[in-house]
Coordinates of C-alpha atoms in Angstrom, one line a residue:
Chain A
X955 CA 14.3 52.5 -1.5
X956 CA 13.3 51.4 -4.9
X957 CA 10.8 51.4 -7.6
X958 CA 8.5 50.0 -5.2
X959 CA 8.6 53.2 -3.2
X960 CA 8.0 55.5 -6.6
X961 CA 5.0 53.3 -7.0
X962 CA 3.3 54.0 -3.2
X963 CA 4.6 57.7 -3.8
X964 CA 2.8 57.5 -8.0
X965 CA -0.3 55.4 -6.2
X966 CA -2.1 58.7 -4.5
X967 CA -1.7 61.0 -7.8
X968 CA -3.6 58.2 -9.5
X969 CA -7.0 58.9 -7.4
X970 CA -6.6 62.5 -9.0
X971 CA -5.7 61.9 -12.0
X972 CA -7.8 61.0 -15.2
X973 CA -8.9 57.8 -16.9
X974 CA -6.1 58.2 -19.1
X975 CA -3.5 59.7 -16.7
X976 CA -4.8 56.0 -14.7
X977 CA -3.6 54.4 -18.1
X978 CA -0.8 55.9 -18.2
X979 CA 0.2 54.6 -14.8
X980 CA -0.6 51.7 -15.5
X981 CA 1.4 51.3 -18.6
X982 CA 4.7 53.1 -16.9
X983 CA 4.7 50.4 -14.4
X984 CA 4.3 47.6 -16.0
X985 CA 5.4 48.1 -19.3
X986 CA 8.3 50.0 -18.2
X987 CA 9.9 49.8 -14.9
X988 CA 8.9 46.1 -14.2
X989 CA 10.5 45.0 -17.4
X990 CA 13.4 47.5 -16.4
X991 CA 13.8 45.3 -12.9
X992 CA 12.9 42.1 -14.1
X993 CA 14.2 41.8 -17.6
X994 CA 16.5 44.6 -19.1
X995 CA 18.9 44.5 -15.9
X996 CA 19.8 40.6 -16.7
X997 CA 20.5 41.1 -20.1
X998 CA 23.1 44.7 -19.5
X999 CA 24.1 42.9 -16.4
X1000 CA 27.8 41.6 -17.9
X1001 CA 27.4 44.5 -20.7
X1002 CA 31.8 45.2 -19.4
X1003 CA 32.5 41.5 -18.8
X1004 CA 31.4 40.3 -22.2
X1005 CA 32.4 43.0 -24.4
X1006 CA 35.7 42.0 -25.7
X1007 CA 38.3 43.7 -27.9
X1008 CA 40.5 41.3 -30.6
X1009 CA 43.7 42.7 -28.8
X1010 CA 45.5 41.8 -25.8
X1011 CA 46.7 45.4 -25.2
X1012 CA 45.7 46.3 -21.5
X1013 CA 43.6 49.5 -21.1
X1014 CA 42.1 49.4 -25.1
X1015 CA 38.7 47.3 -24.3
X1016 CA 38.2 49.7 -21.1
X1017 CA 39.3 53.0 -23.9
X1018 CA 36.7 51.0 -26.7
X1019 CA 33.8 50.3 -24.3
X1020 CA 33.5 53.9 -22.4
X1021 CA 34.2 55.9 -26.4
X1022 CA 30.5 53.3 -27.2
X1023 CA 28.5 53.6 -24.0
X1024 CA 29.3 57.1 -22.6
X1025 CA 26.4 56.4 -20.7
X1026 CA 24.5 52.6 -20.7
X1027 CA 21.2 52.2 -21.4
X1028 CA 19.7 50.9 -18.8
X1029 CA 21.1 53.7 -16.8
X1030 CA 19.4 56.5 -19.5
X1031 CA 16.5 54.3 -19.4
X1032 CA 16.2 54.4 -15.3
X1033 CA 17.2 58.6 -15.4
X1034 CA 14.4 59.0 -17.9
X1035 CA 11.8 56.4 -15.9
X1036 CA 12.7 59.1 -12.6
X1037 CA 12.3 61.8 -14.9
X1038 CA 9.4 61.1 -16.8
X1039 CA 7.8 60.6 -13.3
X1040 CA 8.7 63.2 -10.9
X1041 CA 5.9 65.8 -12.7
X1042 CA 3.0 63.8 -10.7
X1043 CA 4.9 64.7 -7.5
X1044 CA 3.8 68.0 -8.1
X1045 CA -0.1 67.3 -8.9
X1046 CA 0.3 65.1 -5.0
X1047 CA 1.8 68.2 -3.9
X1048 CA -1.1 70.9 -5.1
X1049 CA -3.7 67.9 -4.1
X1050 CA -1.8 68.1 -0.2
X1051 CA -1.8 71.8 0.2
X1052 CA -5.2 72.0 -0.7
X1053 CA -6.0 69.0 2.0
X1054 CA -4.1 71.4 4.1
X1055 CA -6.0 74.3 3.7
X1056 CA -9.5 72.3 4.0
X1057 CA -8.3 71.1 7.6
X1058 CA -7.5 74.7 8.4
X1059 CA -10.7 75.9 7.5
X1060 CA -12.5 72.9 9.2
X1061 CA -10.5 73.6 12.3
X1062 CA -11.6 76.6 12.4
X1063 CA -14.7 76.2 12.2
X1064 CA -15.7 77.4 9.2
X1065 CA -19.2 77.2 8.5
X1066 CA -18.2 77.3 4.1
X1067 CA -16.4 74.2 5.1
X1068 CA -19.2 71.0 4.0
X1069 CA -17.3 68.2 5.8
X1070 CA -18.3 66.1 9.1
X1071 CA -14.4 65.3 10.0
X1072 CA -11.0 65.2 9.1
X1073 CA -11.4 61.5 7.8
X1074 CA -13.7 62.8 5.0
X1075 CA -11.2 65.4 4.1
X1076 CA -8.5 62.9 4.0
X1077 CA -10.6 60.6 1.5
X1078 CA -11.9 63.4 -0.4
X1079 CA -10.9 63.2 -4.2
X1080 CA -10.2 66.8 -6.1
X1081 CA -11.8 67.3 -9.3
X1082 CA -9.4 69.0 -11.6
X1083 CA -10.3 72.4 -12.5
X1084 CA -9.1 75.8 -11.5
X1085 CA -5.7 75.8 -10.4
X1086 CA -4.9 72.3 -10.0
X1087 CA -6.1 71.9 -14.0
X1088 CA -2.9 74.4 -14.3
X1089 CA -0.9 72.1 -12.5
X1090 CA -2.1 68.9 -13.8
X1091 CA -1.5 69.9 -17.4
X1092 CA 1.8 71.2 -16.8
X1093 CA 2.5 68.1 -15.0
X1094 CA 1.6 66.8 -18.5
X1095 CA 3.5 68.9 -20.9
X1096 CA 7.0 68.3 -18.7
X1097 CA 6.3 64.8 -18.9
X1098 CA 5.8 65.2 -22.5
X1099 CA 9.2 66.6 -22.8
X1100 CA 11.2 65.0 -20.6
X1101 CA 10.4 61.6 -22.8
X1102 CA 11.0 63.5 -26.0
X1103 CA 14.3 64.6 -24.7
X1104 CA 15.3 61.4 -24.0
X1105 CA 14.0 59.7 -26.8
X1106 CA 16.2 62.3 -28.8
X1107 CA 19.2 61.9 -26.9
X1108 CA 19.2 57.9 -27.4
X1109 CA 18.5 58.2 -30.9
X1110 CA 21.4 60.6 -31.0
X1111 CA 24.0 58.7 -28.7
X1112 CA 23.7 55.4 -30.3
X1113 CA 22.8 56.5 -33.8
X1114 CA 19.6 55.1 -33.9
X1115 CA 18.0 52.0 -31.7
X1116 CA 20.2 49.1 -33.3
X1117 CA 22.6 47.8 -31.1
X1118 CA 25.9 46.2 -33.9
X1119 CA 27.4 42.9 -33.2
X1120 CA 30.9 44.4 -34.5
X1121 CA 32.6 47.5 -33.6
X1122 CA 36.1 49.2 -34.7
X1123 CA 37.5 50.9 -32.4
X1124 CA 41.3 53.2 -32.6
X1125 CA 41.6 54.8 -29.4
X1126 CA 44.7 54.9 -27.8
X1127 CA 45.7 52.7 -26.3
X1128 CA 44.8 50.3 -28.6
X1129 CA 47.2 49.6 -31.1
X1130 CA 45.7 49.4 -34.6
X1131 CA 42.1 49.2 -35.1
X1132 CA 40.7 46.8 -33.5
X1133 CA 37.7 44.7 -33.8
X1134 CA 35.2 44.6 -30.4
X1135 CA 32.3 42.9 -29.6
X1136 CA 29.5 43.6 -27.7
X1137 CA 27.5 40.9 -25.6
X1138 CA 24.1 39.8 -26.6
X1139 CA 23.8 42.5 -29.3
X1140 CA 20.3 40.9 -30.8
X1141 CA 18.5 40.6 -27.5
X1142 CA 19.8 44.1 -25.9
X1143 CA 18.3 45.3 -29.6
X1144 CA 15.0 43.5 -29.2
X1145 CA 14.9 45.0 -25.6
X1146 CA 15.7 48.7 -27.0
X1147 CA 12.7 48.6 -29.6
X1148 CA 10.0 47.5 -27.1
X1149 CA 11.3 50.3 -24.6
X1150 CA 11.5 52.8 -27.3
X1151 CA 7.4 51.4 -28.4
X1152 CA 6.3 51.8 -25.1
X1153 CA 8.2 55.9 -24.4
X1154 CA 5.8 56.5 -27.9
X1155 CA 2.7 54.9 -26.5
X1156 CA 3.2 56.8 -23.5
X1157 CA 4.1 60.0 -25.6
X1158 CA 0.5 59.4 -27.5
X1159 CA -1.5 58.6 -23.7
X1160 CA 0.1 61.9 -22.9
X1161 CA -1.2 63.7 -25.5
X1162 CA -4.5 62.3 -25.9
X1163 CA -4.8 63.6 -22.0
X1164 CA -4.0 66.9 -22.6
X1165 CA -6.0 66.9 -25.4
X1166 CA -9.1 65.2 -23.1
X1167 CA -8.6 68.4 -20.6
X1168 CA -8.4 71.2 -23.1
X1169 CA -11.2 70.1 -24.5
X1170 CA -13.2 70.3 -21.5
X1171 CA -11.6 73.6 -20.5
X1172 CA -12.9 75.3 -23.2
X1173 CA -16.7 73.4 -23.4
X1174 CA -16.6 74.1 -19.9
X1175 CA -15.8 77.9 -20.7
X1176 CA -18.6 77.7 -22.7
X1177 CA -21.0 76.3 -20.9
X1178 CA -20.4 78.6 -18.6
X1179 CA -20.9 81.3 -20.5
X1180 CA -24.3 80.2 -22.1
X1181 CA -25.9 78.7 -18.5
X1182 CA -24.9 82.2 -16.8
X1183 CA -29.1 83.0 -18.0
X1184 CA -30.1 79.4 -17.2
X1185 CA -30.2 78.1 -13.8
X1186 CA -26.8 76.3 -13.4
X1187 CA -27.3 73.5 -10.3
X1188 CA -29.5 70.9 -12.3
X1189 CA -27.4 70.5 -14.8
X1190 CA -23.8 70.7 -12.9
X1191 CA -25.7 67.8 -10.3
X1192 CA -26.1 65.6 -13.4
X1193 CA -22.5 66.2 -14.5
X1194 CA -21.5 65.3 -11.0
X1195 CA -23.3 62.1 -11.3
X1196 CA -22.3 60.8 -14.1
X1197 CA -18.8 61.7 -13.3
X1198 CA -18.8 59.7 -10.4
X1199 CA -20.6 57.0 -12.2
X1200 CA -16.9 57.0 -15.1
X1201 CA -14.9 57.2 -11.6
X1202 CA -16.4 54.0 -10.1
X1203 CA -15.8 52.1 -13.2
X1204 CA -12.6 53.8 -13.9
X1205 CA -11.3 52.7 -10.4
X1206 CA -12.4 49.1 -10.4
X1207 CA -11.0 48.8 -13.6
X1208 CA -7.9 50.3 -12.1
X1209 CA -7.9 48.3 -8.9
X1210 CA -7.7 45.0 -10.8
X1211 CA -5.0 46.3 -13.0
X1212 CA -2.5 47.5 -9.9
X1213 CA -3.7 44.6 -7.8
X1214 CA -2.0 41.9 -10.5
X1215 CA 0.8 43.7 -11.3
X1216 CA 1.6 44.2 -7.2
Chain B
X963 CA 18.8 47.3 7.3
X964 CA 18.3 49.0 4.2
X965 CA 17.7 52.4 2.4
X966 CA 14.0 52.1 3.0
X967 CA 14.7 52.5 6.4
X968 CA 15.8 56.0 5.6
X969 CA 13.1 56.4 3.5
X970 CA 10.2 56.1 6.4
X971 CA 12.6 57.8 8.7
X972 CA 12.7 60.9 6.5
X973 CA 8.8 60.2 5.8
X974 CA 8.1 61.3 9.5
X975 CA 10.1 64.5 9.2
X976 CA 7.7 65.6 6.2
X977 CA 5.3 66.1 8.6
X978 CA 7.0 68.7 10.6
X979 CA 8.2 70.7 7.5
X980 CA 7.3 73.7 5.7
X981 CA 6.5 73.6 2.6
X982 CA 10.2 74.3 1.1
X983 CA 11.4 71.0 3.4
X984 CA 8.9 68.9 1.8
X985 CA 10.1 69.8 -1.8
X986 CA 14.0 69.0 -0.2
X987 CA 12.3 65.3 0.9
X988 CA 11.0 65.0 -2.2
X989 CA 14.1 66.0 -4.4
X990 CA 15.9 63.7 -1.6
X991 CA 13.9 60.8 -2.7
X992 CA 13.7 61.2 -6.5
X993 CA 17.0 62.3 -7.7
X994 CA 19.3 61.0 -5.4
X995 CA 18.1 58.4 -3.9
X996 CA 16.0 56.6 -6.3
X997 CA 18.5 57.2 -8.3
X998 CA 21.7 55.8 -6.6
X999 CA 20.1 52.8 -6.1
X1000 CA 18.1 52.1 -9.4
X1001 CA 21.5 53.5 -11.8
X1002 CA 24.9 54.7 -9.8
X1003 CA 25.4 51.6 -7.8
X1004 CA 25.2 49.2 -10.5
X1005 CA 27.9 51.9 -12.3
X1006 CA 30.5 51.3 -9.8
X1007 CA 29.8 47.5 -8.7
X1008 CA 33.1 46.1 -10.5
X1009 CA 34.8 49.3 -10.2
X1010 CA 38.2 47.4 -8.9
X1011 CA 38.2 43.9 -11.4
X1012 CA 37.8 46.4 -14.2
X1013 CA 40.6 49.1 -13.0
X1014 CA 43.3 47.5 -15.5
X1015 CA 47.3 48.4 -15.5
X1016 CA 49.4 47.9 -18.2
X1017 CA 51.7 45.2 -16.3
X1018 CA 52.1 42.2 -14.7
X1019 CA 53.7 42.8 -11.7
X1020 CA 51.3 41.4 -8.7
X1021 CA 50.4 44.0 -6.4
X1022 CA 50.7 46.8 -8.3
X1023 CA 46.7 47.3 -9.9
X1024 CA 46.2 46.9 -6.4
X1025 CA 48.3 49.7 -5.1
X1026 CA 47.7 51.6 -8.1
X1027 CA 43.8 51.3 -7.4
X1028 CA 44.2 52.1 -3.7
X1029 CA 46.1 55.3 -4.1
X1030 CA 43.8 56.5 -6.7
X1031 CA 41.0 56.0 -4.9
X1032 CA 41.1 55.9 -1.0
X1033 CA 37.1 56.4 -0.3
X1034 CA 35.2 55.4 -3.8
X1035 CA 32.9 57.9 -4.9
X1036 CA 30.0 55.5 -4.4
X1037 CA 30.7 55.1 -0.8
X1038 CA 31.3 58.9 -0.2
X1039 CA 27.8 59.4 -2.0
X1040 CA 26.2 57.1 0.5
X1041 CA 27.4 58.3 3.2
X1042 CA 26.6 62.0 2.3
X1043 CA 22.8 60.8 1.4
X1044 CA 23.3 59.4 5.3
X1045 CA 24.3 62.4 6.7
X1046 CA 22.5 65.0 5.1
X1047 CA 19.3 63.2 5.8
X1048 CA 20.3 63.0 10.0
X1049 CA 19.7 66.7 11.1
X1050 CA 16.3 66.1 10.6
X1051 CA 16.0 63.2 13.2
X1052 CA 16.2 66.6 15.6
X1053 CA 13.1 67.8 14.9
X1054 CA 11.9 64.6 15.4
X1055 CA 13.2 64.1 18.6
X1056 CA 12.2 67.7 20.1
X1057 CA 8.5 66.6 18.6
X1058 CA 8.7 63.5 20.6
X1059 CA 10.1 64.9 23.5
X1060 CA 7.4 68.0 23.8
X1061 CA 4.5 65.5 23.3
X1062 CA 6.1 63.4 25.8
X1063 CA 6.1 66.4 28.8
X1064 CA 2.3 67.2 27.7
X1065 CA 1.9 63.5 28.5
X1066 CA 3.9 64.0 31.9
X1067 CA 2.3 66.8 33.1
X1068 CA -0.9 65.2 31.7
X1069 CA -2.1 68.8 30.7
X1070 CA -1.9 70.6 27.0
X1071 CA 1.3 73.0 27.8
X1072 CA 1.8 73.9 23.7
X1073 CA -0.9 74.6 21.2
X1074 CA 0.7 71.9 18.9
X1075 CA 3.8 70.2 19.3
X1076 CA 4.0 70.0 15.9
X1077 CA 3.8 73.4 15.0
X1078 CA 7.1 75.3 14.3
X1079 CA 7.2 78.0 17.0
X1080 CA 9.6 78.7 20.2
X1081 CA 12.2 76.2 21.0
X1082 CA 11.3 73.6 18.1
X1083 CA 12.1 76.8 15.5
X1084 CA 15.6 77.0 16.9
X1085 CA 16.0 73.4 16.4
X1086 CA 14.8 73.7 13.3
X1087 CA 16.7 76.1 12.2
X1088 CA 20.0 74.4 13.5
X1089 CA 19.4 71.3 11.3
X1090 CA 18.9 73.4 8.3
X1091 CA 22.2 74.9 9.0
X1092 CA 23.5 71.3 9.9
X1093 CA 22.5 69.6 6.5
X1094 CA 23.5 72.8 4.5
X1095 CA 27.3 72.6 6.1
X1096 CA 27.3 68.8 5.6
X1097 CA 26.3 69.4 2.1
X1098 CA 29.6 71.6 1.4
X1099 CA 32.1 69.7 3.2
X1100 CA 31.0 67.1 1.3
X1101 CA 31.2 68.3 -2.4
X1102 CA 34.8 70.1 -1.0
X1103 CA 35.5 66.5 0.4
X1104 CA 35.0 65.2 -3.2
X1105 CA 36.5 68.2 -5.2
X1106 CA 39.7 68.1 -2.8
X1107 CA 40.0 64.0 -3.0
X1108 CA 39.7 63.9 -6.8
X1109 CA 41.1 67.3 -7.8
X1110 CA 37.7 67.9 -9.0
X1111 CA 34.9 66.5 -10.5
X1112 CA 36.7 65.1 -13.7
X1113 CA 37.0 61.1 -13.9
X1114 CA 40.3 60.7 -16.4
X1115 CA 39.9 57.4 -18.3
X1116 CA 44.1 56.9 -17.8
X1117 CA 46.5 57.4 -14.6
X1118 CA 49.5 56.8 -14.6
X1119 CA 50.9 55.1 -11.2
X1120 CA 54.8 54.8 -10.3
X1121 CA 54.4 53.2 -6.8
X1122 CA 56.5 50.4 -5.1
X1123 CA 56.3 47.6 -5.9
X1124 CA 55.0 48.9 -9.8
X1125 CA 58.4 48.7 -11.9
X1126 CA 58.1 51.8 -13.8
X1127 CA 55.7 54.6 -14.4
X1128 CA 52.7 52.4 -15.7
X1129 CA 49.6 53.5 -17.5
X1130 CA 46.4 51.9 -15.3
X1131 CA 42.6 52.6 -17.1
X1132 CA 39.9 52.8 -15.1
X1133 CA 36.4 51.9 -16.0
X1134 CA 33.8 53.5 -17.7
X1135 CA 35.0 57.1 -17.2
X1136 CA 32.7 59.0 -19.1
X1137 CA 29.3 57.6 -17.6
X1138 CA 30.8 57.8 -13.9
X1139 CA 31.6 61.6 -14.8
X1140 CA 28.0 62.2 -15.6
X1141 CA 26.8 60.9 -12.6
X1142 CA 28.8 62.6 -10.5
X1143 CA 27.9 66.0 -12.1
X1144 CA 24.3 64.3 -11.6
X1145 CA 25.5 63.9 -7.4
X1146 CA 26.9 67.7 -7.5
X1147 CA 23.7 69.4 -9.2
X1148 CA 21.7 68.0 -6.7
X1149 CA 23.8 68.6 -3.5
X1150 CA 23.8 72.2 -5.2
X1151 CA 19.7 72.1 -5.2
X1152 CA 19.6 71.2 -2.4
X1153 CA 21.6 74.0 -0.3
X1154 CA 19.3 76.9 -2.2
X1155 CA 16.5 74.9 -1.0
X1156 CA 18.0 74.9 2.4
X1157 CA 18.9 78.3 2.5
X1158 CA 16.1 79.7 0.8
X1159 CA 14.1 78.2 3.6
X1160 CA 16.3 79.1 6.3
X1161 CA 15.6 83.1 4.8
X1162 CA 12.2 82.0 4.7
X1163 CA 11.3 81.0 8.5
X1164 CA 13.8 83.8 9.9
X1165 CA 12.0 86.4 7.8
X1166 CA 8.4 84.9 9.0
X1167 CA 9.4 84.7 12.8
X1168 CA 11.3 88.4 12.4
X1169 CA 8.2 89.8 11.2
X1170 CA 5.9 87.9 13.5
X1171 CA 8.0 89.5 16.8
X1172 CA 8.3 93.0 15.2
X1173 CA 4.1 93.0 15.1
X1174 CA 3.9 91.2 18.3
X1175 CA 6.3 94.0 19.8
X1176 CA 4.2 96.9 17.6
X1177 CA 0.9 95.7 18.8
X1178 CA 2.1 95.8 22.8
X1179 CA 3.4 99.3 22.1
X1180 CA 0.5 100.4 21.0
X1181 CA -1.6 98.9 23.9

């Protein structure tokens, strides 16, 4: 079990999900949790080892290190990487009940029902309106949070995104103050800045999508309302067209992406 | 042998859920899983070279460090991920075992031997109550071993062959504390999932016999 898995579990939201939502995706797993595994892990690896206190005094650099790093940041940084994605569980969840119900009715034998077989069901991709827009924008807004909470909460722990070469520390046990020193403070800083660029890119992609979809919502609302005189097939078939059309080059586009970063 | 084999193990059992079980898999997967591996494991890794006492004397960080902690927290963790996942292999197996008689008596002898109904509902039932009671004996097993869920950043150990009363530190205190409230909030989650869908399928059966029952009296 491990990032590889959230990436399989992330992979069959993204059919669903818009152009930008596919950016997003993209960007989380790249930018984010594969410089997580493959870069910020090596540098906090010896984050105890290497930080040393200017006092023999056994106990004090143990004291020092835990009153600075409640909590590390590569472990706030992997809690808010879980976090920040859990809300696309529920858009695969909405998008599998409503699979469910389309087998039930196709089971049945329900003559509303337009598929040939289950296969087709399987492949079909949900277009988001109605009640899956609900939970698709939701899905949105708590992501939205969740990376604004922990954007705040590292800006508050550490008192802002430097990380100091030099720190004084007085808890008992340590005798005096003492000076400590943290490992590789310049490269764990560099490391905190692009993280922290990327959560605010991601924060702006998030926005810009929910944006996107309340902006259809409502021209959609209002197209609704003026076509109700007009007849309404012609021009929803051409929508549906040239939605398919953005799809096919959304998901090549996609497809290369993923297929060089797995 | 690794975690991912739990993973696909518990991947099968989604199928044979309701919709409550699924949410449990998936809260299984994301918060405790995903996360023991990808943050709490890395937490505890030099949990013993950074236990420090303020002596000398050989042997005693080590007895110190022994009496303090018998089971680690980390290992107790795993092994309640382990065991809480395991009463769903049942359903599994009663699955498997139905589709296996159809195949025997090479005739259809259930509607689906997937669907929850009959004997598969008892079994289904028992390894909700199953992960719900391993769930508690756990989080008592971990309130009872560390008189509750507070990590204290000194202990102070006066055990042969230690001298005197000495004053041993253990390692990052605080952030182990978090996680462990982390381990607890989701154990907790998880039984009102469980039990919440244990009320759930007795109340749909309970209903289903009292119509089936109503119906036949009215014929």
């Amino acid at each position: 079990m491990d990032w590889g898995a959230l990436h399989t579990i992330l992979g069959g939201v993204n059919k669903h999900s818009t152009s930008i939502g596919k950016i997003w995706l993209t960007v989380l797993f790249i930018f984010r949790i594969m410089i997580l595994v493959v870069a910020a892990e090596r540098v906090w690896g010896d984050e105890q080892d290497d930080f040393v206190c200017n006092t023999l005094q056994p106990g004090c650099r143990n004291v020092c290190y835990d009153h600075f790093f409640p909590i590390s940041h590569i472990r706030l940084w992997a809690l808010q990487l879980i976090f920040v994605s859990t809300p696309a569980l529920l858009v695969a969840m909405h998008v599998a009940y409503r699979r469910h119900e389309k087998k039930r009715q196709f089971r049945k034998g329900d003559q509303k029902c337009e598929f040939k077989d289950i296969e087709e069901i399987r492949k079909q991709r949900f277009r988001i309106e109605g009640s899956l827009w609900w939970t698709y924008t939701s899905s949105i807004f708590f992501r939205l949070i969740f990376e604004a909470v922990f954007m705040y909460a590292f800006y508050f722990m550490y008192d802002g995104f430097r990380m100091p070469r030099l720190m004084k520390c007085n808890a008992w046990p340590c005798p005096n103050t003492v000076d400590c020193f943290v490992s590789r403070p310049t490269e764990k800083t560099v490391f905190t800045i692009f993280m922290i660029a990327v959560s605010s890119i991601c924060i702006l992609l998030n926005v810009a999508e929910l944006c996107y979809l309340l902006t259809k919502f409502f021209l959609r609302r209002s197209r609704k309302a003026g076509n109700s005189k007009q007849q309404p097939n012609h021009e929803n078939k051409e929508e549906t067209k040239q939605n398919e059309m953005n799809e096919l080059i959304s998901d090549s586009c996609q497809n290369t992406v993923i297929g060089f970063s797995s | 042998m690794s975690w991912a084999f739990l993973r696909d193990l518990l991947s099968g059992v989604n199928k044979y859920s309701t919709g409550i079980g699924r949410i449990w898999v998936a809260i299984v997967f994301m918060f405790r899983l995903l996360v023991y591996v990808a943050a709490a494991e890395n937490i505890w890794k030099h949990e013993h070279d950074e236990f420090e006492c303020n002596i000398k004397q050989p042997g005693c960080e080590n007895v110190c460090f022994d009496h303090f902690f018998p089971v680690s927290h980390i290992r107790l963790w795993a092994l309640q991920l382990i065991m809480v996942s395991t009463p769903s292999l049942l359903v599994v197996f009663h699955v498997a075992y139905r589709e296996n008689r159809e195949k025997h008596h090479n005739q259809k002898l259930y509607r689906n031997p997937g669907k929850i109904d009959g004997g598969l509902l008892c079994t289904y039932l028992i390894s909700l109550i199953l992960k719900t009671g391993l769930e508690i004996v756990f989080l008592v097993l971990f309130y009872k071993l560390y008189n509750g869920f507070k990590i204290p950043s000194l202990v102070k150990c006066d055990i042969k062959p230690c001298p005197d009363t000495v004053d041993c530190y253990i390692s990052k205190p605080t952030e182990k504390m978090i996680f462990l409230y982390f381990l607890v909030a989701t154990s907790c989650l998880c039984i009102i999932l469980n039990l919440s869908e244990l009320s759930y399928l007795i109340f749909k059966y309970s209903i289903k016999c009292y119509l089936k029952r109503h119906v036949k009296k009215q014929q």
